[in-house]
CSV table of C-alpha atoms and ligand atoms in Angstrom, one decimal:
chain,number,residue,atom,x,y,z
A,1,MET,CA,-17.2,-85.2,-39.4
A,2,ASP,CA,-16.8,-81.6,-38.6
A,3,ILE,CA,-15.6,-81.1,-35.0
A,4,THR,CA,-13.8,-77.8,-35.3
A,5,ILE,CA,-11.9,-78.1,-32.0
A,6,PHE,CA,-9.7,-80.9,-33.4
A,7,GLN,CA,-8.7,-79.1,-36.6
A,8,GLU,CA,-5.0,-78.5,-36.9
A,9,LYS,CA,-4.5,-79.7,-33.3
A,10,ARG,CA,-1.2,-81.7,-32.7
A,11,ILE,CA,-2.2,-84.7,-30.7
A,12,LEU,CA,0.5,-87.0,-29.4
A,13,LEU,CA,-1.0,-90.4,-28.9
A,14,GLY,CA,0.9,-92.8,-26.6
A,15,ILE,CA,0.1,-96.5,-26.8
A,16,THR,CA,1.2,-99.0,-24.2
A,17,GLY,CA,1.0,-102.8,-24.2
A,18,SER,CA,-2.6,-103.8,-23.4
A,19,ILE,CA,-5.1,-105.9,-25.4
A,20,ALA,CA,-7.2,-102.7,-25.6
A,21,CYS,CA,-4.6,-101.3,-28.1
A,22,TYR,CA,-6.8,-102.2,-31.0
A,23,LYS,CA,-9.1,-99.3,-30.0
A,24,SER,CA,-6.2,-96.9,-30.4
A,25,VAL,CA,-6.3,-97.4,-34.1
A,26,ASP,CA,-9.9,-96.3,-34.3
A,27,LEU,CA,-9.2,-93.4,-32.0
A,28,ALA,CA,-6.2,-92.3,-34.1
A,29,SER,CA,-8.4,-92.6,-37.2
A,30,LYS,CA,-11.3,-90.6,-35.8
A,31,LEU,CA,-9.0,-87.8,-34.6
A,32,THR,CA,-7.3,-87.7,-38.0
A,33,GLN,CA,-10.7,-87.6,-39.8
A,34,ASN,CA,-11.6,-84.6,-37.7
A,35,GLY,CA,-8.5,-82.7,-38.8
A,36,ALA,CA,-6.1,-83.4,-36.0
A,37,LEU,CA,-2.4,-84.1,-36.7
A,38,VAL,CA,-1.8,-87.3,-34.8
A,39,ASP,CA,1.8,-88.4,-33.9
A,40,VAL,CA,1.9,-91.8,-32.3
A,41,ILE,CA,4.5,-93.2,-29.8
A,42,MET,CA,4.2,-96.9,-29.2
A,43,THR,CA,6.0,-98.9,-26.6
A,44,GLU,CA,7.7,-102.2,-27.6
A,45,ALA,CA,4.9,-104.1,-25.9
A,46,ALA,CA,2.2,-102.2,-27.7
A,47,SER,CA,3.8,-103.1,-31.1
A,48,ARG,CA,3.4,-106.8,-30.2
A,49,PHE,CA,-0.4,-106.2,-30.0
A,50,ILE,CA,-0.8,-104.0,-33.1
A,51,ALA,CA,1.4,-103.1,-36.0
A,52,PRO,CA,2.9,-99.6,-36.2
A,53,LEU,CA,1.9,-99.7,-39.9
A,54,SER,CA,-1.8,-99.8,-38.8
A,55,LEU,CA,-1.3,-96.5,-37.0
A,56,SER,CA,0.7,-94.8,-39.7
A,57,SER,CA,-1.8,-95.9,-42.3
A,58,VAL,CA,-4.7,-94.2,-40.5
A,59,THR,CA,-2.8,-91.0,-39.4
A,60,GLY,CA,-0.7,-90.6,-42.5
A,61,ARG,CA,2.2,-89.7,-40.2
A,62,GLU,CA,5.2,-91.3,-38.7
A,63,VAL,CA,4.9,-93.7,-35.7
A,64,TYR,CA,7.7,-93.3,-33.1
A,65,SER,CA,9.1,-96.0,-30.8
A,66,ASP,CA,12.8,-95.7,-30.8
A,67,MET,CA,14.5,-93.5,-28.3
A,68,TRP,CA,17.4,-92.7,-30.4
A,69,SER,CA,17.3,-91.5,-34.0
A,70,LEU,CA,20.0,-90.1,-36.1
A,71,ASP,CA,17.7,-87.5,-37.7
A,72,ASP,CA,16.5,-86.1,-34.4
A,73,HIS,CA,18.4,-87.0,-31.3
A,74,ILE,CA,16.1,-85.0,-29.0
A,75,GLN,CA,12.8,-86.2,-30.5
A,76,HIS,CA,11.3,-86.8,-27.1
A,77,VAL,CA,11.6,-83.1,-26.4
A,78,ASN,CA,10.4,-82.0,-29.8
A,79,LEU,CA,7.4,-84.4,-29.7
A,80,GLY,CA,6.3,-83.1,-26.3
A,81,GLU,CA,7.0,-79.5,-27.0
A,82,GLY,CA,5.0,-79.3,-30.2
A,83,ALA,CA,1.9,-81.1,-29.0
A,84,ASP,CA,-1.4,-79.6,-27.8
A,85,ILE,CA,-2.1,-82.7,-25.7
A,86,PHE,CA,-0.4,-86.0,-25.0
A,87,VAL,CA,-3.0,-88.8,-24.8
A,88,ILE,CA,-1.9,-92.1,-23.4
A,89,ALA,CA,-4.5,-94.6,-24.4
A,90,PRO,CA,-4.4,-97.4,-23.3
A,91,SER,CA,-2.3,-96.7,-20.2
A,92,THR,CA,-1.1,-99.8,-18.5
A,93,ALA,CA,-0.6,-100.1,-14.7
A,94,HIS,CA,3.1,-100.3,-15.4
A,95,THR,CA,3.3,-97.1,-17.5
A,96,ILE,CA,1.2,-95.3,-14.9
A,97,ALA,CA,3.6,-96.4,-12.2
A,98,LYS,CA,6.6,-95.4,-14.2
A,99,ILE,CA,5.3,-91.9,-14.9
A,100,ALA,CA,4.2,-91.5,-11.3
A,101,HIS,CA,7.7,-92.2,-10.2
A,102,GLY,CA,9.5,-90.2,-12.9
A,103,LEU,CA,11.0,-93.2,-14.5
A,104,ALA,CA,11.9,-92.8,-18.2
A,105,ASP,CA,13.1,-95.9,-19.9
A,106,ASN,CA,11.4,-95.7,-23.3
A,107,LEU,CA,10.4,-92.9,-25.7
A,108,LEU,CA,6.9,-92.7,-24.3
A,109,THR,CA,7.9,-92.2,-20.7
A,110,ILE,CA,10.8,-89.9,-21.6
A,111,THR,CA,8.3,-87.8,-23.6
A,112,ALA,CA,5.8,-87.8,-20.7
A,113,LEU,CA,8.6,-86.4,-18.4
A,114,ALA,CA,9.6,-83.7,-21.0
A,115,ALA,CA,6.1,-82.7,-22.1
A,116,ARG,CA,4.8,-79.3,-21.3
A,117,CYS,CA,1.3,-79.9,-22.7
A,118,PRO,CA,-1.6,-81.5,-20.8
A,119,ILE,CA,-1.4,-85.2,-20.4
A,120,LEU,CA,-4.5,-87.3,-20.5
A,121,MET,CA,-4.2,-91.0,-19.4
A,122,ALA,CA,-6.9,-93.6,-20.2
A,123,PRO,CA,-6.2,-96.7,-18.0
A,124,ALA,CA,-6.8,-100.2,-19.2
A,125,MET,CA,-6.0,-103.2,-17.0
A,126,ASP,CA,-7.5,-106.0,-15.0
A,127,VAL,CA,-9.9,-105.0,-12.2
A,128,GLY,CA,-7.5,-106.3,-9.5
A,129,MET,CA,-4.6,-104.3,-11.0
A,130,TYR,CA,-6.6,-101.1,-11.2
A,131,THR,CA,-8.1,-101.4,-7.7
A,132,ASN,CA,-4.7,-102.4,-6.2
A,133,PRO,CA,-3.6,-99.7,-3.6
A,134,ALA,CA,-0.3,-99.3,-5.5
A,135,THR,CA,-2.1,-98.3,-8.8
A,136,GLN,CA,-4.6,-96.2,-6.9
A,137,ALA,CA,-1.8,-94.3,-5.1
A,138,ASN,CA,0.0,-93.8,-8.5
A,139,VAL,CA,-3.2,-92.5,-10.1
A,140,ALA,CA,-3.8,-90.1,-7.1
A,141,THR,CA,-0.2,-88.8,-7.3
A,142,LEU,CA,-0.6,-88.1,-11.0
A,143,LYS,CA,-4.0,-86.4,-10.6
A,144,ASP,CA,-2.4,-84.3,-7.8
A,145,ARG,CA,0.2,-83.2,-10.3
A,146,GLY,CA,-2.5,-82.1,-12.8
A,147,LEU,CA,-2.5,-85.1,-15.1
A,148,LEU,CA,-6.0,-85.9,-16.5
A,149,PHE,CA,-7.7,-89.3,-16.4
A,150,ALA,CA,-10.4,-90.7,-18.6
A,151,GLY,CA,-12.0,-93.9,-17.3
A,152,PRO,CA,-11.6,-96.7,-16.9
A,153,ALA,CA,-15.1,-98.1,-17.5
A,154,GLU,CA,-16.8,-101.0,-15.8
A,155,GLY,CA,-17.5,-104.1,-17.9
A,156,ARG,CA,-16.2,-107.4,-19.2
A,157,MET,CA,-12.5,-107.6,-19.7
A,158,ALA,CA,-10.3,-109.9,-21.9
A,159,SER,CA,-9.6,-112.1,-18.9
A,160,GLY,CA,-13.4,-112.8,-18.6
A,161,LEU,CA,-13.6,-110.9,-15.3
A,162,VAL,CA,-16.1,-108.1,-15.0
A,163,GLY,CA,-15.2,-104.9,-13.2
A,164,LEU,CA,-13.5,-101.5,-13.4
A,165,GLY,CA,-10.6,-101.5,-15.8
A,166,ARG,CA,-11.9,-101.4,-19.4
A,167,LEU,CA,-10.5,-98.7,-21.7
A,168,LEU,CA,-13.2,-96.2,-22.7
A,169,GLU,CA,-14.6,-96.4,-26.2
A,170,PRO,CA,-12.9,-94.1,-28.8
A,171,THR,CA,-15.9,-91.8,-29.0
A,172,GLU,CA,-15.9,-91.3,-25.2
A,173,LEU,CA,-12.1,-90.7,-25.3
A,174,MET,CA,-12.8,-88.1,-28.0
A,175,GLY,CA,-15.1,-86.3,-25.6
A,176,HIS,CA,-12.4,-86.3,-22.9
A,177,ILE,CA,-9.8,-85.0,-25.3
A,178,ARG,CA,-12.0,-82.2,-26.6
A,179,ARG,CA,-12.8,-81.2,-23.1
A,180,ALA,CA,-9.1,-81.0,-22.3
A,181,LEU,CA,-8.4,-79.0,-25.4
A,182,SER,CA,-11.1,-76.5,-24.6
A,183,SER,CA,-9.6,-75.0,-21.5
A,184,GLY,CA,-8.9,-71.3,-22.0
A,185,GLY,CA,-11.6,-71.0,-24.7
A,186,PRO,CA,-13.6,-67.8,-25.1
A,187,LEU,CA,-16.4,-69.0,-22.7
A,188,LYS,CA,-13.9,-69.9,-19.9
A,189,ASP,CA,-15.5,-69.5,-16.5
A,190,LYS,CA,-18.9,-68.7,-18.0
A,191,LYS,CA,-21.9,-70.6,-16.8
A,192,ILE,CA,-24.1,-71.7,-19.7
A,193,ILE,CA,-27.4,-73.4,-19.2
A,194,VAL,CA,-28.7,-75.5,-22.1
A,195,THR,CA,-32.1,-77.2,-22.2
A,196,ALA,CA,-32.7,-80.1,-24.6
A,197,GLY,CA,-35.2,-82.7,-25.6
A,198,PRO,CA,-38.9,-83.1,-25.1
A,199,THR,CA,-40.8,-83.2,-21.8
A,200,GLN,CA,-43.2,-86.0,-21.0
A,201,GLU,CA,-46.5,-85.3,-19.3
A,202,ALA,CA,-47.9,-88.4,-17.7
A,203,LEU,CA,-51.6,-89.3,-18.1
A,204,ASP,CA,-51.3,-92.4,-15.9
A,205,PRO,CA,-48.4,-94.7,-14.8
A,206,VAL,CA,-47.9,-96.0,-18.4
A,207,ARG,CA,-48.9,-93.3,-20.8
A,208,PHE,CA,-47.7,-89.8,-21.5
A,209,LEU,CA,-48.0,-86.8,-23.9
A,210,SER,CA,-44.8,-85.8,-25.5
A,211,ASN,CA,-43.3,-84.6,-28.9
A,212,ARG,CA,-40.8,-85.7,-31.5
A,213,SER,CA,-37.8,-83.7,-30.2
A,214,SER,CA,-34.7,-85.9,-30.3
A,215,GLY,CA,-32.6,-83.5,-28.2
A,216,ARG,CA,-29.8,-83.5,-30.9
A,217,GLN,CA,-29.7,-79.7,-31.4
A,218,GLY,CA,-29.6,-79.0,-27.7
A,219,TYR,CA,-26.9,-81.6,-27.0
A,220,ALA,CA,-24.9,-80.1,-29.9
A,221,LEU,CA,-25.2,-76.7,-28.4
A,222,ALA,CA,-24.0,-78.0,-25.0
A,223,GLN,CA,-21.0,-79.6,-26.7
A,224,ALA,CA,-20.2,-76.4,-28.7
A,225,ALA,CA,-20.4,-74.4,-25.4
A,226,LEU,CA,-18.1,-77.0,-23.8
A,227,ASP,CA,-15.6,-76.7,-26.7
A,228,ALA,CA,-15.6,-73.0,-26.1
A,229,GLY,CA,-14.5,-73.7,-22.5
A,230,ALA,CA,-17.8,-73.0,-20.7
A,231,ASP,CA,-19.1,-74.5,-17.5
A,232,VAL,CA,-22.2,-76.2,-19.0
A,233,THR,CA,-25.3,-77.4,-17.2
A,234,LEU,CA,-27.5,-79.5,-19.5
A,235,ILE,CA,-31.1,-79.8,-18.4
A,236,SER,CA,-32.4,-82.6,-20.4
A,237,GLY,CA,-35.7,-84.3,-21.0
A,238,PRO,CA,-35.8,-88.0,-21.8
A,239,VAL,CA,-33.6,-88.6,-24.9
A,240,GLN,CA,-31.5,-91.4,-26.4
A,241,LEU,CA,-28.2,-89.5,-26.4
A,242,ASN,CA,-24.8,-89.8,-24.6
A,243,SER,CA,-24.2,-87.0,-22.1
A,244,PRO,CA,-21.4,-84.7,-23.4
A,245,VAL,CA,-18.2,-85.2,-21.4
A,246,GLY,CA,-17.8,-82.3,-18.9
A,247,ALA,CA,-21.4,-81.2,-18.8
A,248,ARG,CA,-23.3,-81.2,-15.5
A,249,MET,CA,-26.4,-83.1,-16.3
A,250,ILE,CA,-29.9,-82.5,-14.8
A,251,GLN,CA,-32.4,-85.0,-16.0
A,252,VAL,CA,-36.1,-84.0,-15.9
A,253,ASN,CA,-39.3,-85.5,-17.2
A,254,THR,CA,-42.0,-82.9,-17.0
A,255,ALA,CA,-42.3,-79.2,-18.0
A,256,VAL,CA,-42.8,-78.3,-14.3
A,257,GLU,CA,-39.6,-80.1,-13.4
A,258,MET,CA,-37.7,-78.4,-16.2
A,259,SER,CA,-39.1,-75.0,-15.2
A,260,ASP,CA,-37.9,-75.5,-11.5
A,261,ALA,CA,-34.5,-76.6,-12.7
A,262,VAL,CA,-34.1,-73.7,-15.2
A,263,LEU,CA,-35.2,-71.0,-12.7
A,264,LYS,CA,-32.8,-72.3,-10.1
A,265,GLU,CA,-29.9,-72.7,-12.5
A,266,VAL,CA,-30.2,-69.3,-14.3
A,267,ALA,CA,-30.1,-67.4,-11.0
A,268,ASP,CA,-26.3,-67.1,-11.4
A,269,ALA,CA,-25.9,-68.0,-15.1
A,270,ASP,CA,-24.4,-66.0,-17.9
A,271,VAL,CA,-26.3,-67.6,-20.8
A,272,LEU,CA,-29.5,-69.6,-21.3
A,273,LEU,CA,-29.9,-71.6,-24.5
A,274,MET,CA,-33.5,-72.9,-24.4
A,275,ALA,CA,-33.5,-75.6,-27.1
A,276,ALA,CA,-36.0,-78.0,-25.3
A,277,ALA,CA,-39.4,-78.7,-26.9
A,278,VAL,CA,-41.5,-78.1,-23.8
A,279,SER,CA,-45.0,-79.5,-23.8
A,280,ASP,CA,-47.4,-76.7,-23.8
A,281,PHE,CA,-50.1,-78.7,-22.0
A,282,ARG,CA,-50.4,-81.5,-19.5
A,283,PRO,CA,-53.3,-83.7,-18.5
A,284,ALA,CA,-55.5,-82.0,-15.9
A,285,GLU,CA,-55.4,-85.1,-13.8
A,286,LEU,CA,-52.9,-87.8,-13.3
A,287,GLY,CA,-54.4,-91.3,-13.2
A,288,LYS,CA,-53.0,-93.2,-10.2
A,289,GLN,CA,-53.7,-96.5,-12.0
A,290,LYS,CA,-53.7,-97.3,-15.7
A,291,ILE,CA,-56.8,-95.8,-17.2
A,292,LYS,CA,-59.0,-98.6,-18.5
A,293,LYS,CA,-60.5,-98.5,-22.0
A,294,ALA,CA,-64.1,-98.6,-20.6
A,295,GLN,CA,-63.3,-95.8,-18.2
A,296,ALA,CA,-61.9,-93.5,-21.0
A,297,PHE,CA,-65.0,-94.2,-23.1
A,298,SER,CA,-67.5,-93.6,-20.3
A,299,GLY,CA,-66.1,-90.0,-19.9
A,300,GLY,CA,-66.0,-89.6,-23.7
A,301,LEU,CA,-62.8,-89.4,-25.7
A,302,GLY,CA,-61.9,-85.9,-24.7
A,303,LEU,CA,-58.7,-85.5,-22.6
A,304,PRO,CA,-58.9,-82.4,-20.3
A,305,LEU,CA,-55.6,-80.5,-20.5
A,306,ILE,CA,-54.2,-77.6,-18.6
A,307,SER,CA,-51.4,-75.2,-19.6
A,308,ASN,CA,-47.8,-75.7,-18.6
A,309,PRO,CA,-45.8,-72.7,-17.4
A,310,ASP,CA,-43.9,-70.9,-20.2
A,311,ILE,CA,-40.4,-71.2,-18.9
A,312,LEU,CA,-38.9,-68.4,-20.8
A,313,GLU,CA,-41.7,-66.0,-19.6
A,314,GLN,CA,-40.9,-67.0,-16.1
A,315,VAL,CA,-37.2,-66.4,-16.7
A,316,LYS,CA,-38.1,-63.0,-18.1
A,317,THR,CA,-39.9,-62.1,-14.8
A,318,GLN,CA,-37.0,-63.4,-12.7
A,319,LYS,CA,-34.4,-61.6,-14.8
A,320,ALA,CA,-36.2,-58.3,-14.2
A,321,LYS,CA,-35.2,-58.7,-10.5
A,322,THR,CA,-31.8,-60.5,-10.8
A,323,GLY,CA,-30.4,-59.4,-14.1
A,324,ARG,CA,-29.6,-63.1,-14.9
A,325,PRO,CA,-29.1,-64.7,-17.4
A,326,LEU,CA,-27.1,-62.0,-19.2
A,327,VAL,CA,-27.9,-63.4,-22.6
A,328,SER,CA,-30.8,-65.7,-23.5
A,329,LEU,CA,-31.7,-67.5,-26.7
A,330,GLY,CA,-34.9,-69.4,-27.5
A,331,PHE,CA,-36.0,-71.6,-30.4
A,332,ALA,CA,-39.1,-71.2,-32.5
A,333,ALA,CA,-40.0,-74.5,-34.2
A,334,GLU,CA,-42.5,-73.4,-36.9
A,335,THR,CA,-44.2,-74.9,-39.9
A,336,GLU,CA,-45.5,-71.6,-41.4
A,337,ASN,CA,-45.1,-67.8,-41.1
A,338,LEU,CA,-41.6,-68.4,-39.7
A,339,MET,CA,-40.4,-64.8,-39.5
A,340,GLU,CA,-43.6,-63.4,-38.1
A,341,TYR,CA,-44.0,-66.0,-35.4
A,342,GLY,CA,-40.3,-65.9,-34.6
A,343,ARG,CA,-40.2,-62.1,-34.1
A,344,GLU,CA,-43.3,-62.2,-32.0
A,345,LYS,CA,-41.7,-64.8,-29.6
A,346,LEU,CA,-38.4,-62.8,-29.5
A,347,VAL,CA,-40.4,-59.8,-28.2
A,348,ARG,CA,-42.9,-61.6,-26.0
A,349,LYS,CA,-40.2,-63.7,-24.2
A,350,ALA,CA,-37.8,-60.8,-24.0
A,351,LEU,CA,-35.0,-62.8,-25.6
A,352,ASP,CA,-31.7,-61.6,-27.0
A,353,PHE,CA,-31.9,-64.1,-29.9
A,354,ILE,CA,-34.5,-66.4,-31.4
A,355,ALA,CA,-33.4,-69.3,-33.6
A,356,ILE,CA,-36.2,-70.0,-35.9
A,357,ASN,CA,-36.3,-73.5,-37.5
A,358,ASP,CA,-38.5,-74.7,-40.2
A,359,VAL,CA,-39.7,-78.1,-38.8
A,360,GLY,CA,-42.0,-78.5,-41.8
A,361,SER,CA,-39.3,-79.7,-44.2
A,362,ALA,CA,-37.8,-83.2,-44.1
A,363,ASP,CA,-34.1,-82.1,-43.9
A,364,SER,CA,-34.5,-79.7,-41.0
A,365,GLY,CA,-35.8,-79.8,-37.4
A,366,PHE,CA,-37.0,-82.8,-35.4
A,367,SER,CA,-35.2,-86.2,-35.5
A,368,VAL,CA,-32.7,-85.5,-38.3
A,369,ASP,CA,-29.0,-84.6,-38.1
A,370,THR,CA,-29.3,-81.4,-40.1
A,371,ASN,CA,-31.0,-78.1,-39.4
A,372,ARG,CA,-31.7,-74.8,-41.2
A,373,ILE,CA,-31.9,-71.8,-38.9
A,374,ILE,CA,-32.7,-68.2,-39.2
A,375,LEU,CA,-31.3,-66.3,-36.2
A,376,ILE,CA,-32.8,-63.0,-35.3
A,377,GLY,CA,-31.3,-60.7,-32.6
A,378,SER,CA,-33.1,-58.1,-30.4
A,379,ASP,CA,-30.5,-55.7,-31.9
A,380,GLY,CA,-32.1,-56.2,-35.3
A,381,ARG,CA,-29.5,-58.6,-36.7
A,382,LEU,CA,-30.7,-61.3,-39.1
A,383,MET,CA,-28.6,-64.4,-40.0
A,384,ASN,CA,-29.9,-66.8,-42.6
A,385,MET,CA,-27.9,-69.9,-42.0
A,386,PRO,CA,-27.5,-72.6,-44.7
A,387,LEU,CA,-28.7,-76.2,-44.2
A,388,GLN,CA,-25.9,-77.8,-42.1
A,389,SER,CA,-25.3,-80.3,-39.4
A,390,LYS,CA,-26.7,-79.6,-36.0
A,391,SER,CA,-23.1,-79.4,-34.7
A,392,ALA,CA,-22.2,-76.8,-37.3
A,393,VAL,CA,-25.4,-74.8,-36.4
A,394,ALA,CA,-24.4,-75.1,-32.7
A,395,GLU,CA,-20.9,-73.8,-33.4
A,396,ASP,CA,-22.4,-70.8,-35.4
A,397,ILE,CA,-24.8,-70.0,-32.5
A,398,ILE,CA,-22.0,-70.2,-29.9
A,399,ARG,CA,-19.9,-67.7,-31.9
A,400,VAL,CA,-22.8,-65.3,-31.8
A,401,ILE,CA,-23.3,-65.8,-28.1
A,402,VAL,CA,-19.5,-65.2,-27.4
A,403,GLU,CA,-19.8,-61.9,-29.2
A,404,ALA,CA,-23.0,-60.9,-27.4
A,405,LEU,CA,-21.6,-61.8,-24.0
A,406,ASP,CA,-18.5,-59.8,-24.7
A,407,LEU,CA,-20.6,-56.7,-25.5
A,408,ARG,CA,-22.8,-57.3,-22.4
A,409,ILE,CA,-19.8,-57.6,-20.0
A,410,ASN,CA,-17.5,-54.9,-21.5
B,1,LIG,O1,-44.0,-70.5,-27.6
B,1,LIG,P1,-43.1,-71.6,-28.2
B,1,LIG,O2,-43.3,-72.9,-27.5
B,1,LIG,O3,-43.2,-71.8,-29.6
B,1,LIG,O4,-41.6,-71.1,-27.9
B,1,LIG,C1,-40.5,-71.8,-28.1
B,1,LIG,C2,-39.4,-71.4,-27.2
B,1,LIG,O5,-40.0,-71.3,-25.9
B,1,LIG,C3,-38.4,-72.5,-27.0
B,1,LIG,O6,-37.1,-71.9,-26.8
B,1,LIG,C4,-38.9,-73.3,-25.9
B,1,LIG,O7,-37.8,-74.0,-25.2
B,1,LIG,C5,-39.5,-72.3,-25.0
B,1,LIG,N1,-40.7,-72.7,-24.2
B,1,LIG,C6,-40.7,-72.5,-22.8
B,1,LIG,N2,-41.7,-72.9,-22.1
B,1,LIG,C7,-42.8,-73.5,-22.6
B,1,LIG,C8,-42.8,-73.7,-24.0
B,1,LIG,C9,-41.7,-73.3,-24.8
B,1,LIG,O8,-39.7,-71.9,-22.3
B,1,LIG,N3,-43.8,-73.9,-21.9
């Protein structure tokens, strides 16, 4: 795993007594694997569900539970002071109530009172407890004071009841934590539009033309922009991926829908990252009913197609009037003459950058987790990036975008 934003971050993980505690071990492990330094505070009730040893084994660090220690008599202050974020997952109704009322009767709640860092609470409780007006009022009070909340989710609970109250899954919690850590990043207050995935062009109610784009590179770009603190709008074709936490999602199917969404969104945007694999053509006619085999054959096997709008060329025309987006980047998925085709697109689409990827090789491009990119800038720069994960590619691209935007603005 290579999520840069967690590296060297001091994360205080508070665990309270809920059956969902077992997920905290996985969360602590994932954060540690990504380079975070995770200090755990458990309540007495939490340590009846899971052993402190499980936590210290995955974090390689101490687990705190006692209020008073001879070595460090003000450890609640030290723990809270040194942390980048205090995540309380799971947060029981009781702990939420105590923190809302400023009660401090164990190390976890004392530390919450003393902490100067952001606090993120992930509630876990039965549906009746969560929807109870007392809990709702406590959550509202804490939100008002600037505490952050992640979840709960709807679903089946240990009691057998179904409803709102499940602790989010560790990967979802990671998304909320990285969003909280990103505030104040270099793209703070910048509006970034990212497109991702394929488009689908319907032939009839059951068939469509599309391509092999998985959306992974576009989603990784959206996540890297979020990690840099940006306001991200992700315009996505149909893909099998979870939406990055914090992104504003616009789901589209066709190239025309994507074009409408992009032109509207870039009107006040700082950056456009056009990673979507837009279908170049669509069927000339949309069959209202499923086209029958006999029907298709009677007209021959040809399928009349018409061209879709080139979104980046439309953006170019709009930008000539509005000046937005300030910086735009396109992708060129090629199987041959990479540099030549890439440079031609950079000029024709009036882009600041073109990310050329060789989709002809098995380890790069569509449907795999890795990518090899050559980035060319309109300023003449050329970056030959190594084969790396799509997240690492995205982080490299976002670094270049931050620099370009700085130059454009200053
Ligand atoms: O011309 P080509 O499709 O190879 O260019 C690729 C780049 O142009 C990508 O950034 C893609 O998202 C964008 N594109 C577009 N509108 C289209 C087709 C591609 O904006 N109709």
